Amino acid sequence: MADAAVPSGTRRRRPEASVPRKPTINDVAQVAGVSFGTVSRVLNNAPDVSAVTRQRVSQVIQEIGYRRNRAATALVTSRPTSIGIVTDGSPRFGPVGTLMALENVARKKGYATTVISAEEPYGQSVQAALDALDDIGAGGIIVIAPVVEMAAAVWNASCRVPVEMIAAGASSTPNVYTYSENQELGARLATQHLIDLGHTDVAHVAGSMDWFDGRVRKRGWEAALRDAGLTPGLCLEGDWSPRWAYETGLRLVREDRVPQAIFAASDHTALGLIRAFAENGVRVPDDVSIVGFDDIEGSDYFLPPLTTVRQDFTALALMSMEVLIGAMDGREVDRTPIPPTLVVRNSSTRATPRKGQ
């Protein structure tokens, strides 16, 4: 039979597609043949559940695709299930590595994360970011603050939940916990390695002094030299980029000021220097030893492979999360900075007398 005529200008209504319903905790209990409370105890890893029951409930959860409602869980348990992370949006190796490690560690510990970037002027954007994360129910907030100006905004801000700041060498306040890797120690290790090789003319091609990292790495270089009875010499402040380091290396060659050894504030800085020297017949490490900082991926394939200081971002994230969770629980956690590691490769070697010396 032909379809009945449809008045002109009228569209046929399509049958509404059924929207699949998300499985609930009651669905898990029914399929597994256990009570609501048993499923809840399995989800919360309570000890009073037999191994057989735990395995059966876990299998059902996987089969039917059940996912916990974090907001509802937080209401029932009165425990937060998410944390906030504030960054300055920097593309540099350190901040990005820290952010990725934090997100990964938080997820493994059962916390959802929300990331917000703060921009200059930090006095406005930092407070707005903290307020936004507080409003969505973050139980605590970690601020990755490589820049001194951003940290000042964090110290001056107010927030109802615990705030932790990752900033190398920065001090805690009554309102803000701090944690970091011991980058000053890393700079000491790099500089001491060059001193142990017999170098007495150890320059520092530094990062930006607007950054905590730049300040503490310079401080470690100075301290290692003074402890060895040497006077800190040439120090050139840069912007962490290979381009700036390359141009600086060219200038050192042009002015005949290439030192015996260089502690470069980052591996990217070292990369720029090595290229500038190679293009002008200055051999690394025969004419100048170079040590970097970061151990970026591929630093072992520089020409020559780079001696550098390795940062452990996973360990940094783990300890940072412990500090924040401790603050959320109202308990004190050891905040001793984690030590970095010196990785010795081929860009540094024993000092040899230069012509005329």
GROMACS .gro file of N, CA and C in nm, residues 101-216:
model
  348
  101ALA      N    1   5.383   1.450   3.357
  101ALA     CA    2   5.405   1.354   3.465
  101ALA      C    3   5.299   1.368   3.574
  102LEU      N    4   5.261   1.492   3.606
  102LEU     CA    5   5.159   1.515   3.708
  102LEU      C    6   5.025   1.455   3.666
  103GLU      N    7   4.985   1.478   3.543
  103GLU     CA    8   4.857   1.426   3.495
  103GLU      C    9   4.855   1.274   3.500
  104ASN      N   10   4.966   1.212   3.462
  104ASN     CA   11   4.975   1.066   3.461
  104ASN      C   12   4.969   1.010   3.602
  105VAL      N   13   5.044   1.070   3.694
  105VAL     CA   14   5.045   1.023   3.833
  105VAL      C   15   4.909   1.043   3.899
  106ALA      N   16   4.846   1.157   3.877
  106ALA     CA   17   4.715   1.185   3.936
  106ALA      C   18   4.613   1.082   3.889
  107ARG      N   19   4.616   1.048   3.761
  107ARG     CA   20   4.520   0.950   3.708
  107ARG      C   21   4.541   0.814   3.772
  108LYS      N   22   4.666   0.774   3.789
  108LYS     CA   23   4.694   0.645   3.851
  108LYS      C   24   4.651   0.641   3.997
  109LYS      N   25   4.649   0.757   4.062
  109LYS     CA   26   4.606   0.764   4.201
  109LYS      C   27   4.455   0.784   4.213
  110GLY      N   28   4.384   0.785   4.099
  110GLY     CA   29   4.239   0.793   4.102
  110GLY      C   30   4.182   0.933   4.100
  111TYR      N   31   4.263   1.031   4.063
  111TYR     CA   32   4.215   1.169   4.058
  111TYR      C   33   4.202   1.216   3.913
  112ALA      N   34   4.090   1.281   3.884
  112ALA     CA   35   4.076   1.351   3.757
  112ALA      C   36   4.151   1.483   3.767
  113THR      N   37   4.196   1.536   3.655
  113THR     CA   38   4.268   1.663   3.656
  113THR      C   39   4.204   1.762   3.560
  114THR      N   40   4.208   1.887   3.599
  114THR     CA   41   4.168   1.997   3.512
  114THR      C   42   4.285   2.094   3.506
  115VAL      N   43   4.327   2.127   3.384
  115VAL     CA   44   4.443   2.213   3.365
  115VAL      C   45   4.399   2.349   3.313
  116ILE      N   46   4.448   2.455   3.375
  116ILE     CA   47   4.420   2.592   3.331
  116ILE      C   48   4.553   2.665   3.315
  117SER      N   49   4.569   2.736   3.205
  117SER     CA   50   4.689   2.817   3.183
  117SER      C   51   4.665   2.959   3.229
  118ALA      N   52   4.761   3.013   3.303
  118ALA     CA   53   4.756   3.152   3.346
  118ALA      C   54   4.852   3.233   3.260
  119GLU      N   55   4.810   3.352   3.223
  119GLU     CA   56   4.891   3.437   3.137
  119GLU      C   57   4.917   3.571   3.203
  120GLU      N   58   5.017   3.641   3.155
  120GLU     CA   59   5.044   3.775   3.207
  120GLU      C   60   4.929   3.869   3.173
  121PRO      N   61   4.892   3.960   3.263
  121PRO     CA   62   4.951   3.982   3.397
  121PRO      C   63   4.905   3.875   3.495
  122TYR      N   64   5.002   3.812   3.561
  122TYR     CA   65   4.973   3.699   3.647
  122TYR      C   66   4.888   3.737   3.769
  123GLY      N   67   4.897   3.861   3.812
  123GLY     CA   68   4.819   3.903   3.927
  123GLY      C   69   4.670   3.882   3.909
  124GLN      N   70   4.623   3.889   3.785
  124GLN     CA   71   4.481   3.868   3.756
  124GLN      C   72   4.452   3.724   3.717
  125SER      N   73   4.535   3.670   3.628
  125SER     CA   74   4.504   3.538   3.572
  125SER      C   75   4.523   3.425   3.673
  126VAL      N   76   4.620   3.436   3.764
  126VAL     CA   77   4.642   3.331   3.863
  126VAL      C   78   4.523   3.320   3.958
  127GLN      N   79   4.477   3.434   4.009
  127GLN     CA   80   4.362   3.432   4.098
  127GLN      C   81   4.239   3.378   4.027
  128ALA      N   82   4.219   3.417   3.901
  128ALA     CA   83   4.104   3.368   3.825
  128ALA      C   84   4.113   3.216   3.804
  129ALA      N   85   4.233   3.164   3.780
  129ALA     CA   86   4.250   3.020   3.761
  129ALA      C   87   4.221   2.944   3.889
  130LEU      N   88   4.272   2.994   4.002
  130LEU     CA   89   4.246   2.929   4.130
  130LEU      C   90   4.097   2.929   4.162
  131ASP      N   91   4.030   3.041   4.136
  131ASP     CA   92   3.886   3.050   4.162
  131ASP      C   93   3.808   2.952   4.077
  132ALA      N   94   3.846   2.941   3.950
  132ALA     CA   95   3.776   2.851   3.858
  132ALA      C   96   3.790   2.706   3.902
  133LEU      N   97   3.910   2.667   3.944
  133LEU     CA   98   3.932   2.529   3.987
  133LEU      C   99   3.861   2.501   4.119
  134ASP      N  100   3.857   2.598   4.206
  134ASP     CA  101   3.783   2.584   4.332
  134ASP      C  102   3.634   2.568   4.303
  135ASP      N  103   3.583   2.645   4.208
  135ASP     CA  104   3.440   2.641   4.175
  135ASP      C  105   3.396   2.505   4.120
  136ILE      N  106   3.485   2.435   4.047
  136ILE     CA  107   3.446   2.306   3.990
  136ILE      C  108   3.473   2.191   4.086
  137GLY      N  109   3.517   2.222   4.208
  137GLY     CA  110   3.529   2.118   4.310
  137GLY      C  111   3.663   2.051   4.321
  138ALA      N  112   3.770   2.114   4.271
  138ALA     CA  113   3.903   2.055   4.288
  138ALA      C  114   3.937   2.050   4.437
  139GLY      N  115   3.987   1.936   4.482
  139GLY     CA  116   4.020   1.921   4.623
  139GLY      C  117   4.151   1.985   4.661
  140GLY      N  118   4.235   2.011   4.563
  140GLY     CA  119   4.364   2.075   4.584
  140GLY      C  120   4.416   2.121   4.450
  141ILE      N  121   4.514   2.210   4.451
  141ILE     CA  122   4.564   2.268   4.327
  141ILE      C  123   4.716   2.269   4.329
  142ILE      N  124   4.776   2.224   4.218
  142ILE     CA  125   4.920   2.233   4.199
  142ILE      C  126   4.947   2.340   4.093
  143VAL      N  127   5.034   2.433   4.125
  143VAL     CA  128   5.072   2.538   4.031
  143VAL      C  129   5.216   2.513   3.986
  144ILE      N  130   5.234   2.494   3.856
  144ILE     CA  131   5.369   2.484   3.799
  144ILE      C  132   5.412   2.626   3.768
  145ALA      N  133   5.505   2.678   3.849
  145ALA     CA  134   5.541   2.820   3.842
  145ALA      C  135   5.690   2.836   3.816
  146PRO      N  136   5.733   2.826   3.690
  146PRO     CA  137   5.876   2.843   3.663
  146PRO      C  138   5.922   2.987   3.672
  147VAL      N  139   5.827   3.081   3.654
  147VAL     CA  140   5.863   3.223   3.646
  147VAL      C  141   5.840   3.289   3.782
  148VAL      N  142   5.935   3.371   3.825
  148VAL     CA  143   5.929   3.434   3.956
  148VAL      C  144   5.804   3.521   3.969
  149GLU      N  145   5.769   3.593   3.865
  149GLU     CA  146   5.652   3.682   3.870
  149GLU      C  147   5.523   3.604   3.891
  150MET      N  148   5.514   3.485   3.831
  150MET     CA  149   5.395   3.402   3.849
  150MET      C  150   5.386   3.352   3.993
  151ALA      N  151   5.500   3.312   4.050
  151ALA     CA  152   5.501   3.265   4.188
  151ALA      C  153   5.456   3.375   4.284
  152ALA      N  154   5.497   3.498   4.258
  152ALA     CA  155   5.456   3.609   4.344
  152ALA      C  156   5.304   3.623   4.343
  153ALA      N  157   5.244   3.601   4.226
  153ALA     CA  158   5.097   3.610   4.217
  153ALA      C  159   5.031   3.497   4.297
  154VAL      N  160   5.093   3.379   4.297
  154VAL     CA  161   5.039   3.267   4.374
  154VAL      C  162   5.047   3.297   4.523
  155TRP      N  163   5.160   3.349   4.568
  155TRP     CA  164   5.175   3.382   4.710
  155TRP      C  165   5.074   3.488   4.756
  156ASN      N  166   5.038   3.578   4.665
  156ASN     CA  167   4.945   3.686   4.701
  156ASN      C  168   4.798   3.650   4.680
  157ALA      N  169   4.772   3.534   4.620
  157ALA     CA  170   4.634   3.494   4.591
  157ALA      C  171   4.570   3.430   4.713
  158SER      N  172   4.439   3.412   4.707
  158SER     CA  173   4.366   3.343   4.812
  158SER      C  174   4.290   3.226   4.752
  159CYS      N  175   4.278   3.119   4.830
  159CYS     CA  176   4.208   3.000   4.780
  159CYS      C  177   4.159   2.920   4.900
  160ARG      N  178   4.042   2.856   4.885
  160ARG     CA  179   3.983   2.781   4.997
  160ARG      C  180   4.038   2.639   5.009
  161VAL      N  181   4.106   2.590   4.903
  161VAL     CA  182   4.160   2.454   4.906
  161VAL      C  183   4.312   2.462   4.910
  162PRO      N  184   4.379   2.353   4.950
  162PRO     CA  185   4.526   2.355   4.956
  162PRO      C  186   4.589   2.385   4.820
  163VAL      N  187   4.692   2.468   4.822
  163VAL     CA  188   4.765   2.504   4.700
  163VAL      C  189   4.912   2.467   4.718
  164GLU      N  190   4.965   2.397   4.620
  164GLU     CA  191   5.107   2.362   4.619
  164GLU      C  192   5.169   2.421   4.494
  165MET      N  193   5.290   2.471   4.508
  165MET     CA  194   5.359   2.531   4.395
  165MET      C  195   5.488   2.455   4.367
  166ILE      N  196   5.509   2.416   4.241
  166ILE     CA  197   5.635   2.356   4.199
  166ILE      C  198   5.722   2.468   4.145
  167ALA      N  199   5.823   2.506   4.222
  167ALA     CA  200   5.910   2.618   4.186
  167ALA      C  201   6.046   2.592   4.250
  168ALA      N  202   6.149   2.576   4.168
  168ALA     CA  203   6.281   2.535   4.218
  168ALA      C  204   6.339   2.636   4.315
  169GLY      N  205   6.367   2.590   4.436
  169GLY     CA  206   6.432   2.674   4.535
  169GLY      C  207   6.342   2.773   4.606
  170ALA      N  208   6.212   2.776   4.574
  170ALA     CA  209   6.122   2.872   4.636
  170ALA      C  210   6.080   2.823   4.775
  171SER      N  211   6.049   2.917   4.862
  171SER     CA  212   6.010   2.885   4.999
  171SER      C  213   5.860   2.869   5.012
  172SER      N  214   5.819   2.787   5.110
  172SER     CA  215   5.677   2.773   5.141
  172SER      C  216   5.630   2.892   5.225
  173THR      N  217   5.500   2.916   5.222
  173THR     CA  218   5.437   3.017   5.306
  173THR      C  219   5.323   2.948   5.382
  174PRO      N  220   5.260   3.015   5.477
  174PRO     CA  221   5.148   2.953   5.548
  174PRO      C  222   5.034   2.910   5.456
  175ASN      N  223   5.023   2.972   5.339
  175ASN     CA  224   4.912   2.942   5.248
  175ASN      C  225   4.951   2.858   5.128
  176VAL      N  226   5.080   2.848   5.100
  176VAL     CA  227   5.124   2.779   4.979
  176VAL      C  228   5.239   2.684   5.012
  177TYR      N  229   5.219   2.555   4.986
  177TYR     CA  230   5.327   2.457   4.999
  177TYR      C  231   5.413   2.464   4.873
  178THR      N  232   5.541   2.434   4.884
  178THR     CA  233   5.625   2.429   4.765
  178THR      C  234   5.697   2.295   4.761
  179TYR      N  235   5.730   2.255   4.639
  179TYR     CA  236   5.810   2.134   4.619
  179TYR      C  237   5.885   2.148   4.487
  180SER      N  238   6.000   2.082   4.479
  180SER     CA  239   6.077   2.088   4.355
  180SER      C  240   6.186   1.983   4.359
  181GLU      N  241   6.250   1.967   4.246
  181GLU     CA  242   6.373   1.890   4.240
  181GLU      C  243   6.487   1.981   4.285
  182ASN      N  244   6.593   1.925   4.339
  182ASN     CA  245   6.705   2.004   4.387
  182ASN      C  246   6.794   2.043   4.269
  183GLN      N  247   6.751   2.145   4.196
  183GLN     CA  248   6.825   2.185   4.077
  183GLN      C  249   6.957   2.253   4.110
  184GLU      N  250   6.965   2.316   4.225
  184GLU     CA  251   7.094   2.374   4.265
  184GLU      C  252   7.196   2.264   4.282
  185LEU      N  253   7.155   2.152   4.341
  185LEU     CA  254   7.244   2.037   4.352
  185LEU      C  255   7.284   1.987   4.214
  186GLY      N  256   7.190   1.984   4.121
  186GLY     CA  257   7.222   1.940   3.985
  186GLY      C  258   7.328   2.028   3.921
  187ALA      N  259   7.317   2.159   3.941
  187ALA     CA  260   7.417   2.251   3.888
  187ALA      C  261   7.552   2.229   3.955
  188ARG      N  262   7.549   2.201   4.083
  188ARG     CA  263   7.674   2.169   4.154
  188ARG      C  264   7.739   2.044   4.096
  189LEU      N  265   7.658   1.941   4.071
  189LEU     CA  266   7.711   1.816   4.015
  189LEU      C  267   7.777   1.841   3.880
  190ALA      N  268   7.710   1.920   3.797
  190ALA     CA  269   7.764   1.948   3.663
  190ALA      C  270   7.896   2.023   3.672
  191THR      N  271   7.898   2.126   3.757
  191THR     CA  272   8.019   2.208   3.770
  191THR      C  273   8.132   2.130   3.836
  192GLN      N  274   8.100   2.053   3.940
  192GLN     CA  275   8.201   1.975   4.009
  192GLN      C  276   8.263   1.871   3.916
  193HIS      N  277   8.182   1.816   3.826
  193HIS     CA  278   8.233   1.719   3.729
  193HIS      C  279   8.342   1.784   3.644
  194LEU      N  280   8.320   1.907   3.601
  194LEU     CA  281   8.419   1.977   3.520
  194LEU      C  282   8.543   2.012   3.602
  195ILE      N  283   8.523   2.049   3.728
  195ILE     CA  284   8.636   2.078   3.817
  195ILE      C  285   8.719   1.952   3.839
  196ASP      N  286   8.651   1.840   3.859
  196ASP     CA  287   8.721   1.713   3.882
  196ASP      C  288   8.803   1.672   3.760
  197LEU      N  289   8.765   1.720   3.643
  197LEU     CA  290   8.840   1.691   3.520
  197LEU      C  291   8.959   1.784   3.504
  198GLY      N  292   8.979   1.874   3.601
  198GLY     CA  293   9.095   1.963   3.598
  198GLY      C  294   9.069   2.100   3.539
  199HIS      N  295   8.944   2.131   3.509
  199HIS     CA  296   8.912   2.262   3.452
  199HIS      C  297   8.904   2.368   3.562
  200THR      N  298   8.973   2.477   3.540
  200THR     CA  299   8.967   2.589   3.635
  200THR      C  300   8.893   2.709   3.576
  201ASP      N  301   8.876   2.710   3.444
  201ASP     CA  302   8.804   2.817   3.375
  201ASP      C  303   8.670   2.760   3.330
  202VAL      N  304   8.573   2.761   3.422
  202VAL     CA  305   8.441   2.702   3.394
  202VAL      C  306   8.338   2.815   3.383
  203ALA      N  307   8.291   2.840   3.262
  203ALA     CA  308   8.192   2.945   3.239
  203ALA      C  309   8.051   2.888   3.255
  204HIS      N  310   7.956   2.977   3.269
  204HIS     CA  311   7.815   2.936   3.275
  204HIS      C  312   7.736   3.013   3.170
  205VAL      N  313   7.680   2.938   3.076
  205VAL     CA  314   7.588   2.998   2.979
  205VAL      C  315   7.450   2.970   3.035
  206ALA      N  316   7.392   3.073   3.095
  206ALA     CA  317   7.278   3.057   3.184
  206ALA      C  318   7.144   3.069   3.113
  207GLY      N  319   7.039   3.031   3.186
  207GLY     CA  320   6.903   3.055   3.142
  207GLY      C  321   6.857   3.192   3.191
  208SER      N  322   6.730   3.219   3.173
  208SER     CA  323   6.675   3.347   3.215
  208SER      C  324   6.670   3.358   3.367
  209MET      N  325   6.710   3.474   3.420
  209MET     CA  326   6.702   3.497   3.563
  209MET      C  327   6.560   3.533   3.607
  210ASP      N  328   6.468   3.542   3.512
  210ASP     CA  329   6.326   3.557   3.546
  210ASP      C  330   6.267   3.423   3.591
  211TRP      N  331   6.342   3.317   3.570
  211TRP     CA  332   6.299   3.181   3.604
  211TRP      C  333   6.371   3.135   3.731
  212PHE      N  334   6.298   3.062   3.816
  212PHE     CA  335   6.361   3.000   3.932
  212PHE      C  336   6.472   2.906   3.886
  213ASP      N  337   6.448   2.829   3.780
  213ASP     CA  338   6.547   2.734   3.731
  213ASP      C  339   6.677   2.805   3.696
  214GLY      N  340   6.666   2.918   3.628
  214GLY     CA  341   6.785   2.993   3.591
  214GLY      C  342   6.862   3.041   3.713
  215ARG      N  343   6.791   3.087   3.813
  215ARG     CA  344   6.855   3.140   3.933
  215ARG      C  345   6.927   3.031   4.012
  216VAL      N  346   6.858   2.917   4.036
  216VAL     CA  347   6.921   2.815   4.122
  216VAL      C  348   7.033   2.743   4.049
   0.00000   0.00000   0.00000
